[in-house]
Short mmCIF file of C-alpha atoms and ligand atoms in Angstrom, two decimals:
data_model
loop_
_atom_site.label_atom_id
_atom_site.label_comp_id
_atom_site.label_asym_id
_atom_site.label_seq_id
_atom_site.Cartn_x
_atom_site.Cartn_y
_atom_site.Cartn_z
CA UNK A 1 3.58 -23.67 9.42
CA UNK A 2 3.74 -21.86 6.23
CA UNK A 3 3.39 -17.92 6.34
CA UNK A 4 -0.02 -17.12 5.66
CA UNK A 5 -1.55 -13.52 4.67
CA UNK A 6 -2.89 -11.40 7.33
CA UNK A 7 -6.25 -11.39 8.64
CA UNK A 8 -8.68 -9.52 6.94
CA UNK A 9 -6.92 -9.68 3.93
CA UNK A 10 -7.24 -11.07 0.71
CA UNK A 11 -5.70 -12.54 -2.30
CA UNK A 12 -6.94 -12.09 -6.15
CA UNK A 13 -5.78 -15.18 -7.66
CA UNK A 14 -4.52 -14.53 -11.04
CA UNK A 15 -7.71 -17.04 -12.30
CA UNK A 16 -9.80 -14.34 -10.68
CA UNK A 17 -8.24 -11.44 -11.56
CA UNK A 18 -10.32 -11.36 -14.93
CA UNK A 19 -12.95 -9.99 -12.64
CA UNK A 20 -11.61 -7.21 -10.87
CA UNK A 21 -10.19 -6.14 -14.95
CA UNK A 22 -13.53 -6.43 -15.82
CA UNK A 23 -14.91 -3.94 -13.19
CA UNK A 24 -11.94 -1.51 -13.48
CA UNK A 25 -12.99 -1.17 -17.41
CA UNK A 26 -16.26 -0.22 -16.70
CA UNK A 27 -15.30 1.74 -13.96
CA UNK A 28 -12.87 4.11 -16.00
CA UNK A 29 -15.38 4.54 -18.41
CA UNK A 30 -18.52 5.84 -16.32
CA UNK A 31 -16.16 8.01 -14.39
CA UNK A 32 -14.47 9.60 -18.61
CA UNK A 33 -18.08 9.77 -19.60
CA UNK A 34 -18.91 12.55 -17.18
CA UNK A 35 -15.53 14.61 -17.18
CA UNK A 36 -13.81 12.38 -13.96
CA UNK A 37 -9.91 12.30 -14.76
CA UNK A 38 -7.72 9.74 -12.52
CA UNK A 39 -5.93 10.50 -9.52
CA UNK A 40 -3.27 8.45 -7.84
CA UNK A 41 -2.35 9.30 -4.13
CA UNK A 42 0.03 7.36 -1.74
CA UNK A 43 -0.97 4.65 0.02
CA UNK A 44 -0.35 6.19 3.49
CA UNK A 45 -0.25 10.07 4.48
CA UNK A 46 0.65 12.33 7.81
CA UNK A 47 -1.67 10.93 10.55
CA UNK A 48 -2.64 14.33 11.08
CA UNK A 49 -4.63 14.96 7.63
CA UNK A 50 -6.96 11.82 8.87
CA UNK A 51 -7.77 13.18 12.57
CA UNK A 52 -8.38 16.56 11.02
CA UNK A 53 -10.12 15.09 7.98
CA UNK A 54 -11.81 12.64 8.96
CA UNK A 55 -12.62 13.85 12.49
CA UNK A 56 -11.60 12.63 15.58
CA UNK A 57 -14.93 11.40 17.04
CA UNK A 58 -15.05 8.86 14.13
CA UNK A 59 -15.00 5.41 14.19
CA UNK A 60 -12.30 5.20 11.81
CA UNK A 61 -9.99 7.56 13.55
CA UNK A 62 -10.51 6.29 16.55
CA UNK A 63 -10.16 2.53 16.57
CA UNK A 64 -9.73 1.20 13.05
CA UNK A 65 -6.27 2.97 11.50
CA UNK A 66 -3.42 1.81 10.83
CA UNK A 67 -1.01 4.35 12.22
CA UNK A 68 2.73 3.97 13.21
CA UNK A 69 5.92 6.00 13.18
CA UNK A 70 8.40 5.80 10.74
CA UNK A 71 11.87 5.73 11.11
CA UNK A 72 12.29 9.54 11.43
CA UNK A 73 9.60 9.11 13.71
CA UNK A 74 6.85 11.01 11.88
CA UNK A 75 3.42 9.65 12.40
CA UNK A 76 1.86 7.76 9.44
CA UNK A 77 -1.09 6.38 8.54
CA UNK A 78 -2.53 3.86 5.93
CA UNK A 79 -5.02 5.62 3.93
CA UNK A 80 -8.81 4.53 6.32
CA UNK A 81 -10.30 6.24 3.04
CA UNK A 82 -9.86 8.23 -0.15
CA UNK A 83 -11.62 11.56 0.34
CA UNK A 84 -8.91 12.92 2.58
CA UNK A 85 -5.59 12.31 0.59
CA UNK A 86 -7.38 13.58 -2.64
CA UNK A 87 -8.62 16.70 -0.87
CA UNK A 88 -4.77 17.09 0.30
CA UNK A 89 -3.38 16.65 -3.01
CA UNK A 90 -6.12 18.79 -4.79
CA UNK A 91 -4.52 21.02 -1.94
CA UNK A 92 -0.78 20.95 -2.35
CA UNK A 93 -0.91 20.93 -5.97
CA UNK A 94 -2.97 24.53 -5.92
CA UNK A 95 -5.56 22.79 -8.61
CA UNK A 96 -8.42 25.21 -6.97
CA UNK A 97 -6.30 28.05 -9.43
CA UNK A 98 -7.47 25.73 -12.70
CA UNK A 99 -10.75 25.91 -14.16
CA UNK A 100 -13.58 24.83 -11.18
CA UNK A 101 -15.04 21.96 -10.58
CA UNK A 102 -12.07 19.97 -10.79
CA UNK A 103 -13.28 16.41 -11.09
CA UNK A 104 -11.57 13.18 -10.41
CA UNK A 105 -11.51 9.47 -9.89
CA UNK A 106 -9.54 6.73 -8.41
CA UNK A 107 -9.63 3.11 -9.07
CA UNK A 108 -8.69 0.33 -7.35
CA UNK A 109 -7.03 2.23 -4.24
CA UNK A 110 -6.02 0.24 -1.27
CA UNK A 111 -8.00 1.08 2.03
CA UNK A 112 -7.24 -0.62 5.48
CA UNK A 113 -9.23 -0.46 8.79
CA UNK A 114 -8.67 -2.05 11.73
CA UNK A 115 -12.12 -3.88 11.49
CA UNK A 116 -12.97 -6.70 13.08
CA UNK A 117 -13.38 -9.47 9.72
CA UNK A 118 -16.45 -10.51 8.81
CA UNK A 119 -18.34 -11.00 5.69
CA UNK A 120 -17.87 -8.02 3.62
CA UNK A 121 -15.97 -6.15 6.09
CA UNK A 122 -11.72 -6.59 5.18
CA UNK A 123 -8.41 -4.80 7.20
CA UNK A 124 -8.01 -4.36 3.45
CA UNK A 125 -9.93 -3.44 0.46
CA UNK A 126 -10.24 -1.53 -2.43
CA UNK A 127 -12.39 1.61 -3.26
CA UNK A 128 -13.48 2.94 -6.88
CA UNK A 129 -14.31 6.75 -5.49
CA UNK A 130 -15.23 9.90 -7.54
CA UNK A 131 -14.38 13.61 -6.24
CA UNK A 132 -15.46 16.78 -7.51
CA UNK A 133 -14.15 19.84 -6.28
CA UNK A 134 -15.17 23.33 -6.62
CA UNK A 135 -19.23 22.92 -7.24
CA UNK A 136 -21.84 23.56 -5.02
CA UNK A 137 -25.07 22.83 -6.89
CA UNK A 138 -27.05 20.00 -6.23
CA UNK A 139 -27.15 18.54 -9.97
CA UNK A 140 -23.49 17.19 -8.99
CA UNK A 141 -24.60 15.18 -6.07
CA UNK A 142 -26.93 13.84 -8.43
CA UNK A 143 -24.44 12.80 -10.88
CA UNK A 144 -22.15 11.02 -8.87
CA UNK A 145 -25.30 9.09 -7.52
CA UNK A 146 -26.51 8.28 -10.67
CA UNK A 147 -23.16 7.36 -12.22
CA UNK A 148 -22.89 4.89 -9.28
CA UNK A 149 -26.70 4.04 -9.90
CA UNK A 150 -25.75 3.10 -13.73
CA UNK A 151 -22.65 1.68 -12.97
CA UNK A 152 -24.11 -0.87 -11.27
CA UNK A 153 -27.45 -1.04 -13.20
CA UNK A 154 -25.24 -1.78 -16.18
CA UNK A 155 -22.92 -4.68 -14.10
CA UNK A 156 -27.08 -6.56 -13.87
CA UNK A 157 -27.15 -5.76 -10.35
CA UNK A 158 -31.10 -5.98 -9.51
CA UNK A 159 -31.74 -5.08 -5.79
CA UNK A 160 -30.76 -1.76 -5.75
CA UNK A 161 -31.76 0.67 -3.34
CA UNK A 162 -30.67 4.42 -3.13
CA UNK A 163 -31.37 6.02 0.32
CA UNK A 164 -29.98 10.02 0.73
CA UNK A 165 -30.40 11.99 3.52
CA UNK A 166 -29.50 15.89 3.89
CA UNK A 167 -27.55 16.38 7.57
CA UNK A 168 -27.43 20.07 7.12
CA UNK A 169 -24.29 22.77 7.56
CA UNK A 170 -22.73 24.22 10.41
CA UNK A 171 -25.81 26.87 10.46
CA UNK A 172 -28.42 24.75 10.92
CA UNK A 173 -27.09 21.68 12.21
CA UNK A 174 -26.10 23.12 15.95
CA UNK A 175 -30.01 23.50 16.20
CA UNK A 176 -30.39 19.80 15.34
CA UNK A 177 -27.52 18.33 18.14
CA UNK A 178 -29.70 20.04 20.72
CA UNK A 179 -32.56 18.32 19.57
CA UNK A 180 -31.05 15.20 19.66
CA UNK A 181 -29.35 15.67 22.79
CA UNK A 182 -32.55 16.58 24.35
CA UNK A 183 -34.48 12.93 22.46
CA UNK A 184 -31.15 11.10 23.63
CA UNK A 185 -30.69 12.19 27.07
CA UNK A 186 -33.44 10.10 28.82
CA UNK A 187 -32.34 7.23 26.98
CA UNK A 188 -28.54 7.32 27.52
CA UNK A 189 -29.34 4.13 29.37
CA UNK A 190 -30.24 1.69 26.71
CA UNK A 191 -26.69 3.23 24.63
CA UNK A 192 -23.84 1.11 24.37
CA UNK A 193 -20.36 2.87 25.54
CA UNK A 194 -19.26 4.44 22.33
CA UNK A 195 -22.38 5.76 22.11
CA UNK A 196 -22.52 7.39 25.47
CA UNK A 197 -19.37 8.95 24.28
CA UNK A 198 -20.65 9.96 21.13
CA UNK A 199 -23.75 11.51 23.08
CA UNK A 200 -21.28 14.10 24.36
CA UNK A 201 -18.50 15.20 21.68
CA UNK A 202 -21.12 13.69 17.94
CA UNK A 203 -24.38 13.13 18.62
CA UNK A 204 -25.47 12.51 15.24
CA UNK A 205 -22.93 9.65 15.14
CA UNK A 206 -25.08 7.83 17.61
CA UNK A 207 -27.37 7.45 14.57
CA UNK A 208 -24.90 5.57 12.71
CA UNK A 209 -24.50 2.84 15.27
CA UNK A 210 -24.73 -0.55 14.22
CA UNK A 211 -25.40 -2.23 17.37
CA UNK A 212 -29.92 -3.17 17.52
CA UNK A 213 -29.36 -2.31 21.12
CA UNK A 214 -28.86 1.48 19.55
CA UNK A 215 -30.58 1.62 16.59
CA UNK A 216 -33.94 0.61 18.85
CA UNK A 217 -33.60 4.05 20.49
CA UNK A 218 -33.24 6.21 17.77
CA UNK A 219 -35.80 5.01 15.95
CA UNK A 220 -38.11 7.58 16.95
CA UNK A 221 -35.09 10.30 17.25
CA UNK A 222 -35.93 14.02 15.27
CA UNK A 223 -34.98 13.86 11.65
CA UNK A 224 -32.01 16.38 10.52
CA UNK A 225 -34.53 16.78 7.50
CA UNK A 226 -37.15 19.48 9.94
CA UNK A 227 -34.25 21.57 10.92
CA UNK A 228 -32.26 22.47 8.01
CA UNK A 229 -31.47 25.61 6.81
CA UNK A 230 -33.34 27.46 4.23
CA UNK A 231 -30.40 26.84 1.80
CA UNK A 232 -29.78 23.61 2.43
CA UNK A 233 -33.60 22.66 2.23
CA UNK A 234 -33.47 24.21 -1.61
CA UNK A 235 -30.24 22.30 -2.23
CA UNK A 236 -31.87 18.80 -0.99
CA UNK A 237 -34.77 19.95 -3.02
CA UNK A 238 -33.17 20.25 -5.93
CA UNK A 239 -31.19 16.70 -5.45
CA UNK A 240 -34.35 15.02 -5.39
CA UNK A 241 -36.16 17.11 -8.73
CA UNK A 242 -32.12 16.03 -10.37
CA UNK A 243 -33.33 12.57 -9.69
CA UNK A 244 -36.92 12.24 -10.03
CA UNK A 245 -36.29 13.93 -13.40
CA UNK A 246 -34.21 10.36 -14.25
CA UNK A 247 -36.33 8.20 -13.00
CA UNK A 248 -34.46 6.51 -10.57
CA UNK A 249 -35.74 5.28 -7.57
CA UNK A 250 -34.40 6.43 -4.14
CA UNK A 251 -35.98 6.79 -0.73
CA UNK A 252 -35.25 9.55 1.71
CA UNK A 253 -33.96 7.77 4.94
CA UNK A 254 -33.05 10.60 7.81
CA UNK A 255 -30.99 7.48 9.35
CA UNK A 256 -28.47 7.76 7.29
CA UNK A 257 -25.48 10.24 9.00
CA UNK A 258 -22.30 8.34 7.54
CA UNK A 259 -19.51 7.11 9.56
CA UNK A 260 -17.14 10.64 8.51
CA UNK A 261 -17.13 13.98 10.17
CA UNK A 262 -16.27 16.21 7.08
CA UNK A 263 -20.05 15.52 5.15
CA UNK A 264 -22.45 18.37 4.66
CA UNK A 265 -26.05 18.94 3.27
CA UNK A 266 -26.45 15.40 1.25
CA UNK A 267 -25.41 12.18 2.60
CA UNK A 268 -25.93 9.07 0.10
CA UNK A 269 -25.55 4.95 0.01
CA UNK A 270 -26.55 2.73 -2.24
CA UNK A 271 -27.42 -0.56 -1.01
CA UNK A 272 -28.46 -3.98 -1.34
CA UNK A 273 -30.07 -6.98 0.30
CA UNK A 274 -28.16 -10.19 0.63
CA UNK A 275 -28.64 -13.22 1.99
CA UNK A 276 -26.42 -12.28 4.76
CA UNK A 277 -28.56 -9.09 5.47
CA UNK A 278 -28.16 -5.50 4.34
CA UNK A 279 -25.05 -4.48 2.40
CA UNK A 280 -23.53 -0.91 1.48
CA UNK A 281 -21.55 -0.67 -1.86
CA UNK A 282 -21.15 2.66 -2.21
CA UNK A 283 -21.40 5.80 -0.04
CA UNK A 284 -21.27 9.44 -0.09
CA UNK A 285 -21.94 12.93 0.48
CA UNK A 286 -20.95 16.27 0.19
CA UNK A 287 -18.37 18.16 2.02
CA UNK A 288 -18.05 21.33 1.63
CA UNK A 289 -15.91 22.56 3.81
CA UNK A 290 -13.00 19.75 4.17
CA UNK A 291 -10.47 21.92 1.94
CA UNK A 292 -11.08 25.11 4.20
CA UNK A 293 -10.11 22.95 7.07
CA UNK A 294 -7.20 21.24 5.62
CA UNK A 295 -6.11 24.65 5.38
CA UNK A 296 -7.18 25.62 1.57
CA UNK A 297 -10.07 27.94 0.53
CA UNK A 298 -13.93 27.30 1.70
CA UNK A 299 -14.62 25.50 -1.66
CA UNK A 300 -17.24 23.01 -2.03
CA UNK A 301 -17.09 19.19 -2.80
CA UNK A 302 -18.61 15.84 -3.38
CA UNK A 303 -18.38 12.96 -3.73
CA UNK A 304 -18.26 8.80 -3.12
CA UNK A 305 -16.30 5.68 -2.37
CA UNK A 306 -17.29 2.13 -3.87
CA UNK A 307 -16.40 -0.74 -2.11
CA UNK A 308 -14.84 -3.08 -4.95
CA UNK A 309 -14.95 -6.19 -3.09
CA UNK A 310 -18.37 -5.29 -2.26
CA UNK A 311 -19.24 -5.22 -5.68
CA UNK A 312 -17.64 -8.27 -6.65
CA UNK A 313 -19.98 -10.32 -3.53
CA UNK A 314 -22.91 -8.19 -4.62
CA UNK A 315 -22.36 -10.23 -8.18
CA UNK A 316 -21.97 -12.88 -6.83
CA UNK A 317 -25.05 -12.72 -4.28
CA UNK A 318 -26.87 -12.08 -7.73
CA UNK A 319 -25.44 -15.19 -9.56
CA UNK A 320 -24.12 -12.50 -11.88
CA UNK A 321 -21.48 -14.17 -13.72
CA UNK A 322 -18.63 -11.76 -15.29
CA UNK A 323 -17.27 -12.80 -18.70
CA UNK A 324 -14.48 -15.24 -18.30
CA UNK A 325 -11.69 -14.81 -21.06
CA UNK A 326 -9.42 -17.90 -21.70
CA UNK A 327 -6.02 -18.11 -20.80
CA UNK A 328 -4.73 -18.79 -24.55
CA UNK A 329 -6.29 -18.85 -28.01
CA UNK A 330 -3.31 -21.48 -29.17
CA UNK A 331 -1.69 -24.07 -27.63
CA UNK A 332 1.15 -25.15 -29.52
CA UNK A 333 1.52 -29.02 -29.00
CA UNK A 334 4.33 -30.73 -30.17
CA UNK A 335 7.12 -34.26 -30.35
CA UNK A 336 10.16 -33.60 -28.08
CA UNK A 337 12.17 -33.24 -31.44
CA UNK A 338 10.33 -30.09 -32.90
CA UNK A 339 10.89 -28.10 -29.63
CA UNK A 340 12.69 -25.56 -31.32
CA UNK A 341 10.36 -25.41 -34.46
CA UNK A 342 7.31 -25.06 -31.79
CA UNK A 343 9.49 -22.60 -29.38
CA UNK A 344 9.80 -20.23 -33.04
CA UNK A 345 5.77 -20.77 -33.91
CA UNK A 346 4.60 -19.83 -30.27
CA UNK A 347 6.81 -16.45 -30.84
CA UNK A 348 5.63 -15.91 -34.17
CA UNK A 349 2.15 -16.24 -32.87
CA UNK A 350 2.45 -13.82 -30.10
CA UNK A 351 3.89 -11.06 -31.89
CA UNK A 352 0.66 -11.23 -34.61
CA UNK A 353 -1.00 -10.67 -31.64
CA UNK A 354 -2.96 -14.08 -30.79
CA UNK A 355 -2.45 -15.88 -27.29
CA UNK A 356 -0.44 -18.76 -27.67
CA UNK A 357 1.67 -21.10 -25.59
CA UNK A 358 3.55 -24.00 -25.79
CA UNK A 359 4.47 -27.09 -23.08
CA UNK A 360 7.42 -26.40 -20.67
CA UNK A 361 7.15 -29.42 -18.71
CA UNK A 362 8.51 -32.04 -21.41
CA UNK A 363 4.59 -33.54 -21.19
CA UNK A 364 4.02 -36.23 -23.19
CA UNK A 365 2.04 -35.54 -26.76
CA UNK A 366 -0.94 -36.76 -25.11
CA UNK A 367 -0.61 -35.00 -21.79
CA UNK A 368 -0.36 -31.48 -23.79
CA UNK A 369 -3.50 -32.07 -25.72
CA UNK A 370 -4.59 -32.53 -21.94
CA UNK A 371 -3.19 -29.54 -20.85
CA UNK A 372 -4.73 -27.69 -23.39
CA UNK A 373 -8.20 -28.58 -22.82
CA UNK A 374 -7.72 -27.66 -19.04
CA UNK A 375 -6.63 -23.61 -20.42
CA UNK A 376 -9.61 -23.54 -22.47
CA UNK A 377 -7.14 -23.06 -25.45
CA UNK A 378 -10.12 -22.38 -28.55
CA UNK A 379 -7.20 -24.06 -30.75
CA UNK A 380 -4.71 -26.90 -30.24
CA UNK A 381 -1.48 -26.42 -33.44
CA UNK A 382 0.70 -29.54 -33.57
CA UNK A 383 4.02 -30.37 -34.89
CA UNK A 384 4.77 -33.85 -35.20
CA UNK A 385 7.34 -35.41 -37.16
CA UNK A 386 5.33 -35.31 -40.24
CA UNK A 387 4.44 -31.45 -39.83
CA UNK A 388 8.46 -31.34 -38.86
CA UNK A 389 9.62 -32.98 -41.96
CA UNK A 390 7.31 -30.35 -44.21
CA UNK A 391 7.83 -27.28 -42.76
CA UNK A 392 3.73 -27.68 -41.58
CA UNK A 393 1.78 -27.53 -38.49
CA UNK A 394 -1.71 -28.95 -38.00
CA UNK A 395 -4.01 -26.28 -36.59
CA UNK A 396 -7.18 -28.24 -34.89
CA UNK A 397 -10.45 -26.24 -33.69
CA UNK A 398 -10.72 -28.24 -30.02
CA UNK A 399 -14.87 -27.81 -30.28
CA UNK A 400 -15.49 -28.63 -33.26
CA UNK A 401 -12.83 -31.25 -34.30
CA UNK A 402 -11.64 -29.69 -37.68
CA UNK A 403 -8.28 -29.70 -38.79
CA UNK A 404 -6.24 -27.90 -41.12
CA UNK A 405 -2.75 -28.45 -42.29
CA UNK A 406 -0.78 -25.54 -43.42
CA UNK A 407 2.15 -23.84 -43.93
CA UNK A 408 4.50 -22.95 -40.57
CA UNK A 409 4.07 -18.89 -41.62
CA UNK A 410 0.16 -19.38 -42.15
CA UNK A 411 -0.21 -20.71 -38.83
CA UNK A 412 -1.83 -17.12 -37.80
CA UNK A 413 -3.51 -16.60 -40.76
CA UNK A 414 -5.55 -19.73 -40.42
CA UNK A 415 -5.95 -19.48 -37.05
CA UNK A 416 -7.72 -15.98 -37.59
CA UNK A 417 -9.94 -17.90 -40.65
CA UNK A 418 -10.95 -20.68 -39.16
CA UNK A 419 -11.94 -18.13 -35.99
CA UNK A 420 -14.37 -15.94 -38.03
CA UNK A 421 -15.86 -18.95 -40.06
CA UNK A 422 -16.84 -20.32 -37.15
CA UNK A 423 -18.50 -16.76 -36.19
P1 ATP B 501 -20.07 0.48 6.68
O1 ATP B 501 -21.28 1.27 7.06
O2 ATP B 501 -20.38 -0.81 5.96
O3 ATP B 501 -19.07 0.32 7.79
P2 ATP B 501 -18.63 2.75 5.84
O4 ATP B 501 -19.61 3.82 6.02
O5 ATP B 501 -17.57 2.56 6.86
O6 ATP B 501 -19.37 1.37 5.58
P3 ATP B 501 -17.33 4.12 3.69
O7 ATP B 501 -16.29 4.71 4.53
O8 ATP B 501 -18.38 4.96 3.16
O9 ATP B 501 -17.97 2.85 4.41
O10 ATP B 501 -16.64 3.34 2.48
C1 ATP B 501 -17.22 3.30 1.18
C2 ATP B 501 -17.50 1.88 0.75
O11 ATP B 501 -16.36 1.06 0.96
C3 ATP B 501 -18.58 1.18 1.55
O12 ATP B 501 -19.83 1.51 1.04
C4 ATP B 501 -18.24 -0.26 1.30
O13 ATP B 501 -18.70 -0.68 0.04
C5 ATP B 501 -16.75 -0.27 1.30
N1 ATP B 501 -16.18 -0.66 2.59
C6 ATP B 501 -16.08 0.07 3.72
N2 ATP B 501 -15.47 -0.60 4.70
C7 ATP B 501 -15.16 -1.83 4.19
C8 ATP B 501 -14.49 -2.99 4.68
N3 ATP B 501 -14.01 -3.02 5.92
N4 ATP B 501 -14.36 -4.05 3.86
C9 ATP B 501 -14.82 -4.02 2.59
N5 ATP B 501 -15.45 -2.96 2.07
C10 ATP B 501 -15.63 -1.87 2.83
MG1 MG B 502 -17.36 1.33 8.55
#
C-alpha cells in the first residue's frame, strides 16, 4: 500500500490553500493594528523549557509530546505550544532591555500533541498566537481578547461566546487548593485516575477535566473568583470595565482553569457551539511569572493561541464561505503549430502581471477550451492559424461570449479593458 500521512495529520491541498492565505492576511493585520510584530521560533526546543514551562502536572507534558533524543543525545521536543519557545527567545535574545511591553505574534506555527484524533483535535496543527511581554495592566488582557473577538467577528463567525475566569497568583491561590482539596476529598471516588493524581500534585487541574464522570463533581466545587487576592480582584475588575466599556459580550465562567501551569490572574477562551458540541478556538491567559522561571526577570505577560484549523471548521460549521480566487485570469489556447507564438504570449502575459497559462499536455483545441472552463480562467486567448498568419490572438470573455481580435502585444492591454468594462 501506498505511504500515507500520519495519523492526526493533515494535508492543505493546494485547491484549499486559498483559505488558510485568506486567514493568515487577516491575521497579520489585527495583530499590526495593535503594535504585534512577528516572531518565528523553531519547530522543536530542549525538552526541558516545556516541563519547566509548561509544568509537569499538565496534560501536555505528561502524555501528549513529542519528545526524543537526537543524535548527540540531547532531549528534544516538538513545540506542544507557542507560549514557551517565545518566552525563551524573548529570553535569550535579552529583549526585556528594549522598550516594555514587547509585543509579538506568530502565524501559522506548527503544534503537535500526542492526542488521541478526533474531530477538531490533530497530532498536528497550527496556532495564530499573540504575546505581550512586559505589561501588567489589565487593559492588555483585554486587547488580546478583543483582537481575537474582532478577528473573528470580522471572518462572519456568529456564535461567539467569550468566557474568562481570574485563577489568582501564587498569594492567593494556595488558599484556594485547600479549599478545593477539602470540596474534592469526599468525592475522590467518583474521579477518574488522572484526576486522583491531579487531586494530589494540581488540584485546580481537576477542573479542567473533560471526562462528565468529573465535571459532575465539580460542579458545585468553590470558585477561584471568592478567594483572590486584593490585587488580583482589582485587576479582574478592571478586565471586565476594559470590556464592558466595548460592548462585547462575555460571561464569567470560574470553570475555566486552562490545560497550562504557567497562567496567572485571567484565564480566557473563546468558544463556539457546533453541531458536534462545544468547540474552543482560541485560549488564553496571563502569565506573569513564566520568564522569572525560565530563568529571566519577574516580568509580566499575556497572551493567546488560536487554533487555525479550528477556525477554518468553525467557518465551515457556519456555512461561511471564504473568497475563492481562480487559478488563472488567461488561458492561452492554441493549434499545435503556434506553440511557440502561445509559449511567448503566456510569458508576456505574466510579466504584465496577469495570470495566464497555456496547455502542456498537447490537448486538442477543443479539450483546452475544456480545460479552461474547469480553472475558472475569466478569459480564454486563442491562436489559430488565422491569428498565426497575422501576428493576432483572439481574446474571448468565457461568461459573456465576446470576442476581440487584436494585436499579439495588446493581448494585456485588452485583457485589462475588456476586465473593467465589464466592471
Ligand atoms: P482543548 O481544551 O480543546 O484541549 P487546549 O486548552 O488544549 O484545548 P490550547 O493549548 O489553549 O488548547 O491551544 C490553543 C488553541 O489551539 C485551542 O483553543 C484550539 O483552538 C487549538 N488546539 C488545541 N489543541 C488542538 C488539537 N489537538 N487540534 C487542533 N486544534 C487544537
Ligand atoms: Mg488540550
Amino acid at each position: 500500500m501506498a505511504i500515507q500521512a500520519p495519523r492526526g495529520t493533515r494535508d492543505v491541498l493546494p485547491a484549499e490553500s486559498y483559505r488558510w492565505q485568506y486567514l493568515e492576511e487577516k491575521m497579520r493585520k489585527a495583530a499590526a493594528l495593535a503594535g504585534y510584530r512577528e516572531v518565528r521560533t523553531p519547530v522543536f526546543e530542549h525538552t526541558e523549557l516545556f516541563a519547566r514551562g509548561v509544568g509537569d502536572t499538565t496534560d501536555i507534558v505528561q502524555k501528549e509530546m513529542y519528545t526524543f533524543n537526537d543524535k548527540g543525545n540531547r532531549s528534544i521536543t516538538l513545540k506542544p505550544e507557542g507560549t514557551a519557545g517565545a518566552a525563551r527567545c524573548f529570553l535569550e535574545s535579552n529583549l526585556y532591555a528594549d522598550a516594555l511591553p514587547c509585543k509579538m505574534y506568530y502565524l501559522n506555527a506548527p503544534i503537535f500533541r500526542y492526542e488521541a484524533p478526533q474531530s477538531g483535535r490533530l497530532r498536528e496543527h497550527h496556532q495564530f498566537g499573540l504575546e505581550c511581554f512586559g505589561a501588567q495592566d489589565a487593559t492588555v488582557d483585554a486587547e488580546l481578547i478583543l483582537l481575537a473577538y474582532h478577528l473573528l467577528e470580522e471572518l462572519g463567525v456568529k456564535n461567539l461566546s467569550v468566557r474568562i475566569n481570574s485563577i489568582g497568583c501564587p498569594n492567593c491561590r494556595p488558599s484556594y487548593h485547600g479549599a478545593l482539596k477539602d470540596f474534592l476529598v469526599s468525592r475522590l471516588d467518583g474521579l477518574c485516575e488522572d484526576c486522583k493524581n491531579r487531586y494530589e500534585r494540581n488540584p485546580l487541574r481537576v477542573l479542567d477535566c473533560k471526562k462528565p464522570g468529573c465535571k459532575a463533581q465539580v460542579k458545585d466545587a468553590p470558585s477561584m473568583l471568592d478567594y483572590l487576592c486584593e490585587e488580583c480582584r482589582d485587576h479582574f475588575a478592571q478586565l471586565k470595565a476594559c470590556l464592558q466599556s466595548e460592548g462585547i459580550p462575555f460571561a464569567v465562567d470560574s470553570r475555566i482553569v486552562r490545560g497550562l501551569d504557567y497562567y496567572t490572574k485571567t484565564v480566557f477562551e473563546l468558544v463556539t457551539e457546533t453541531d458536534g458540541g462545544a468547540l474552543t478556538v482560541c485560549g488564553g491567559g496571563r502569565y506573569d511569572h513564566l520568564v522569572a522561571q525560565l530563568g529571566g526577570p519577574d516580568l509580566p505577560a499575556v497572551g493567546f493561541g488560536m487554533g487555525i484549523e479550528r477556525v477554518l471548521m468553525l467557518l465551515d460549521s457556519e456555512g461561511i464561505e471564504i473568497p475563492k480566487p481562480d487559478q488563472y485570469e488567461v488561458f492561452v489556447t492554441y493549434m499545435k503549430d503556434n506553440r511557440a507564438e502561445a509559449f511567448a504570449l503566456v510569458q508576456a502575459l505574466r510579466r504584465q502581471g496577469i495570470r495566464a497559462d497555456m496547455d502542456h499536455c498537447s490537448r486538442s483545441l477543443k479539450a483546452q477550451f475544456k480545460y479552461a472552463n474547469k480553472t475558472g480562467a475569466r478569459f480564454a486567448a486563442t491562436i489559430g492559424e488565422e491569428e498565426a498568419r497575422t501576428g493576432t490572438v483572439r481574446v474571448k470573455d468565457m461568461g459573456s461570449g465576446e470576442e476581440r481580435t487584436v494585436a499579439l502585444a495588446e493581448a494585456g492591454d485588452t485583457i485589462r479593458k475588456m476586465r473593467k468594462e465589464a466592471e
